[in-house]
CSV table of C-alpha atoms in Angstrom, one decimal:
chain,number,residue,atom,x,y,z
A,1,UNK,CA,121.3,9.0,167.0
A,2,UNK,CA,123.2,5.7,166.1
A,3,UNK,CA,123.3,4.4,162.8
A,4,UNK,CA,124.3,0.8,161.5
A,5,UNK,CA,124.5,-0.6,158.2
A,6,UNK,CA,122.8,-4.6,157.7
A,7,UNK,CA,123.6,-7.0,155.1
A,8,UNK,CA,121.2,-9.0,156.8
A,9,UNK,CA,118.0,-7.9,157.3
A,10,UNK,CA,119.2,-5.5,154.9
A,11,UNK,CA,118.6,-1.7,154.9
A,12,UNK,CA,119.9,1.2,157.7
A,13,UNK,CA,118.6,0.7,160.8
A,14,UNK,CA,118.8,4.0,163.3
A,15,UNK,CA,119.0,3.5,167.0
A,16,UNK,CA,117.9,6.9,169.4
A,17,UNK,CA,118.4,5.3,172.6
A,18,UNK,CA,122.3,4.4,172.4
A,19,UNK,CA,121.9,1.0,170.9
A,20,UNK,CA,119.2,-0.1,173.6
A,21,UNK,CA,116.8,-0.6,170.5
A,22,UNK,CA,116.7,-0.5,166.7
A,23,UNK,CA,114.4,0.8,163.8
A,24,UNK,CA,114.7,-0.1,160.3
A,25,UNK,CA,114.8,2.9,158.6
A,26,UNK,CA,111.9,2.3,156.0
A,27,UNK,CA,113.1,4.7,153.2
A,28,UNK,CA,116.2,4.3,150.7
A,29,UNK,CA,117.9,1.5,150.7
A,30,UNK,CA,115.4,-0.4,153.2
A,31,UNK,CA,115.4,-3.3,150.6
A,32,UNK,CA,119.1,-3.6,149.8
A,33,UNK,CA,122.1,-5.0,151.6
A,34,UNK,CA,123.9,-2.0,153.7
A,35,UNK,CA,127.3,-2.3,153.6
A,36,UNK,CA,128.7,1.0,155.0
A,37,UNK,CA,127.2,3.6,156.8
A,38,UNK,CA,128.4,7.4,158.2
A,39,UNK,CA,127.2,10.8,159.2
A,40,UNK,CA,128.3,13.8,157.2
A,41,UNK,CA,128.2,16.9,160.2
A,42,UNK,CA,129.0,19.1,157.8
A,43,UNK,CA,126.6,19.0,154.9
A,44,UNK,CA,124.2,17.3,157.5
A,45,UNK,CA,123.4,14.4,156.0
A,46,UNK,CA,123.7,10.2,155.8
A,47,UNK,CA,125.3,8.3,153.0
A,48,UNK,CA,125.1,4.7,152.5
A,49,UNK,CA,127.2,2.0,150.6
A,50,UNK,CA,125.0,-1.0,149.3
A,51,UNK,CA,124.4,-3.6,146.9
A,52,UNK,CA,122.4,-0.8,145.0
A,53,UNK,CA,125.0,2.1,145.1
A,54,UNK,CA,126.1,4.9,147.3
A,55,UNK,CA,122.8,6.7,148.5
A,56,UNK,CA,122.5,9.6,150.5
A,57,UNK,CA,120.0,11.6,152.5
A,58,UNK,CA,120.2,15.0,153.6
A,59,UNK,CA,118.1,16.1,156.8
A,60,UNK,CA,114.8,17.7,156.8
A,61,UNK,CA,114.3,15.4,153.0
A,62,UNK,CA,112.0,12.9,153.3
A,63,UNK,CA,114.1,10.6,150.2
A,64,UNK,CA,117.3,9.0,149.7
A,65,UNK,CA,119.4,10.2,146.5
A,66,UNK,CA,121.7,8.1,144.7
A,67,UNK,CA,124.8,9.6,143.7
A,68,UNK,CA,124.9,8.5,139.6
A,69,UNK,CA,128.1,8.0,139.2
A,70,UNK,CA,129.2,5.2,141.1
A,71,UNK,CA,127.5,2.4,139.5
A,72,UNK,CA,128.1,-1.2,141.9
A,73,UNK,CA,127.8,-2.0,145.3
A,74,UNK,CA,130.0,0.3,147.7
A,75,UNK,CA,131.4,-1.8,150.4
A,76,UNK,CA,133.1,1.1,152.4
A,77,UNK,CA,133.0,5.1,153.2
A,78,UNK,CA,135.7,7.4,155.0
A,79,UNK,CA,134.8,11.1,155.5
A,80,UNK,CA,137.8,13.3,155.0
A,81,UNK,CA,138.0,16.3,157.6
A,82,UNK,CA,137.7,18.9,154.4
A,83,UNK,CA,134.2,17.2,153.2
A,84,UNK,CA,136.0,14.8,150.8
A,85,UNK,CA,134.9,11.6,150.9
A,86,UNK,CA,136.2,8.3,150.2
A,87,UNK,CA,134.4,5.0,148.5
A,88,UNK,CA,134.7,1.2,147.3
A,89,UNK,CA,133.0,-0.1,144.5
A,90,UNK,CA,133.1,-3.6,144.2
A,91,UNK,CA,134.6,-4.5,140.9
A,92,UNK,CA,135.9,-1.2,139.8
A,93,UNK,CA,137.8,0.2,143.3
A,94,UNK,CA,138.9,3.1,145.0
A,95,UNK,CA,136.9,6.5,144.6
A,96,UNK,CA,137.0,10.0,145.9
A,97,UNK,CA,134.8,12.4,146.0
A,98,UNK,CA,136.1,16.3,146.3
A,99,UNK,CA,133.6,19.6,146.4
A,100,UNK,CA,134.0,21.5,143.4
A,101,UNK,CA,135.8,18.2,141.4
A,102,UNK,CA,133.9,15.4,141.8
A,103,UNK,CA,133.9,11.6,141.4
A,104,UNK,CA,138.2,10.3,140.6
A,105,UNK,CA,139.0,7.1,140.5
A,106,UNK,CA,142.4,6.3,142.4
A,107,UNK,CA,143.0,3.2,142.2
A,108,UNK,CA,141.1,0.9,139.7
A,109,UNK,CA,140.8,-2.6,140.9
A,110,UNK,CA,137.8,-5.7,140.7
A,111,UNK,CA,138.6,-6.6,144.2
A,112,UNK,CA,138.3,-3.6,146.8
A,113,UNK,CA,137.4,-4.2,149.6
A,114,UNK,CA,137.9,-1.4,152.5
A,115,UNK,CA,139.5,1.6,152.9
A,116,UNK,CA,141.7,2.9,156.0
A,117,UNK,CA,142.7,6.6,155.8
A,118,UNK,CA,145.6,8.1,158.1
A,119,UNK,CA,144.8,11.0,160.6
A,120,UNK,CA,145.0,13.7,158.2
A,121,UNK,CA,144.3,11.9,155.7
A,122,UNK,CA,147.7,11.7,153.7
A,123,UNK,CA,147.9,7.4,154.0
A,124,UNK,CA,145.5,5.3,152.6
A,125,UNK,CA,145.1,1.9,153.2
A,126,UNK,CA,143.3,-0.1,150.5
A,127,UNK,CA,142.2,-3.9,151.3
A,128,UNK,CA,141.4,-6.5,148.4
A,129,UNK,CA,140.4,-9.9,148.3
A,130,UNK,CA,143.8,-11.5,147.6
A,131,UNK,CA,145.4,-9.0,146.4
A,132,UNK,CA,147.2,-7.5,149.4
A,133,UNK,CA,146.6,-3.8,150.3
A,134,UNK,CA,147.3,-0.9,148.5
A,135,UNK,CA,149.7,1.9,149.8
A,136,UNK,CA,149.3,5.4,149.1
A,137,UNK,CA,151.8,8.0,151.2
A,138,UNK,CA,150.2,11.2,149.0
A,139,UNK,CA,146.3,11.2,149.6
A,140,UNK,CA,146.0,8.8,146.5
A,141,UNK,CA,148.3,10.8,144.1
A,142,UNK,CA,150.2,8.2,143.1
């Protein structure tokens, strides 16, 4: 299954023919702006950044679930290889999200844009809107 994320018509739209064709997916964010998009293997599930928030939806559940505590629109997910997972919120910046710790904020910012992670996840490349990018060389320590 493909998966794509549409600013315009807006909403997730899922593909099960390698891109041949495309559905809207009718639930969740169906009426919001999709921004970001990405499959979770491991906790088999979909999240989605848009104009509403970070939704997710975990197979064999018929809703999307918004995760609470990142309130804006999320331009931009990365999946770290441990089940971390990386987010931009527009006017408030770079977030991750660890099992067993939560929501941090690493890098407070109004204009985040995307994020870029190294294998391994030990660089992280934040883009702004005129504000250069943002280096981090220790997972977002520092």
């Amino acid at each position: 299954m493909l998966y794509a994320a549409s600013y315009a018509p807006p909403g997730v739209w899922h593909s099960a023919d390698y891109g041949q064709t495309w559905e809207k997916n009718e639930t969740g964010p169906h009426v919001h702006p999709a921004f970001a998009v990405l499959w979770d293997s491991a906790n088999q599930c979909l999240w989605a950044g848009t104009e509403a928030g970070l939704l997710f939806w975990p197979t064999g559940v018929s809703a999307w679930h918004i995760v609470p505590e990142l309130d804006g629109s999320v331009f931009d997910l990365v999946l770290e290889e441990d089940g971390g997972l990386y987010a931009v919120v527009a006017d408030q910046g770079l977030f991750r999200y660890r099992p067993g710790e939560g929501w941090t904020c690493l890098y407070a910012t109004s204009r985040a844009l995307a994020i870029g992670v190294s294998p391994g996840g030990e660089h992280l490349f934040l883009g702004t809107a005129g504000d250069g990018v943002w280096v981090s060389h220790d997972a977002g320590e520092n």
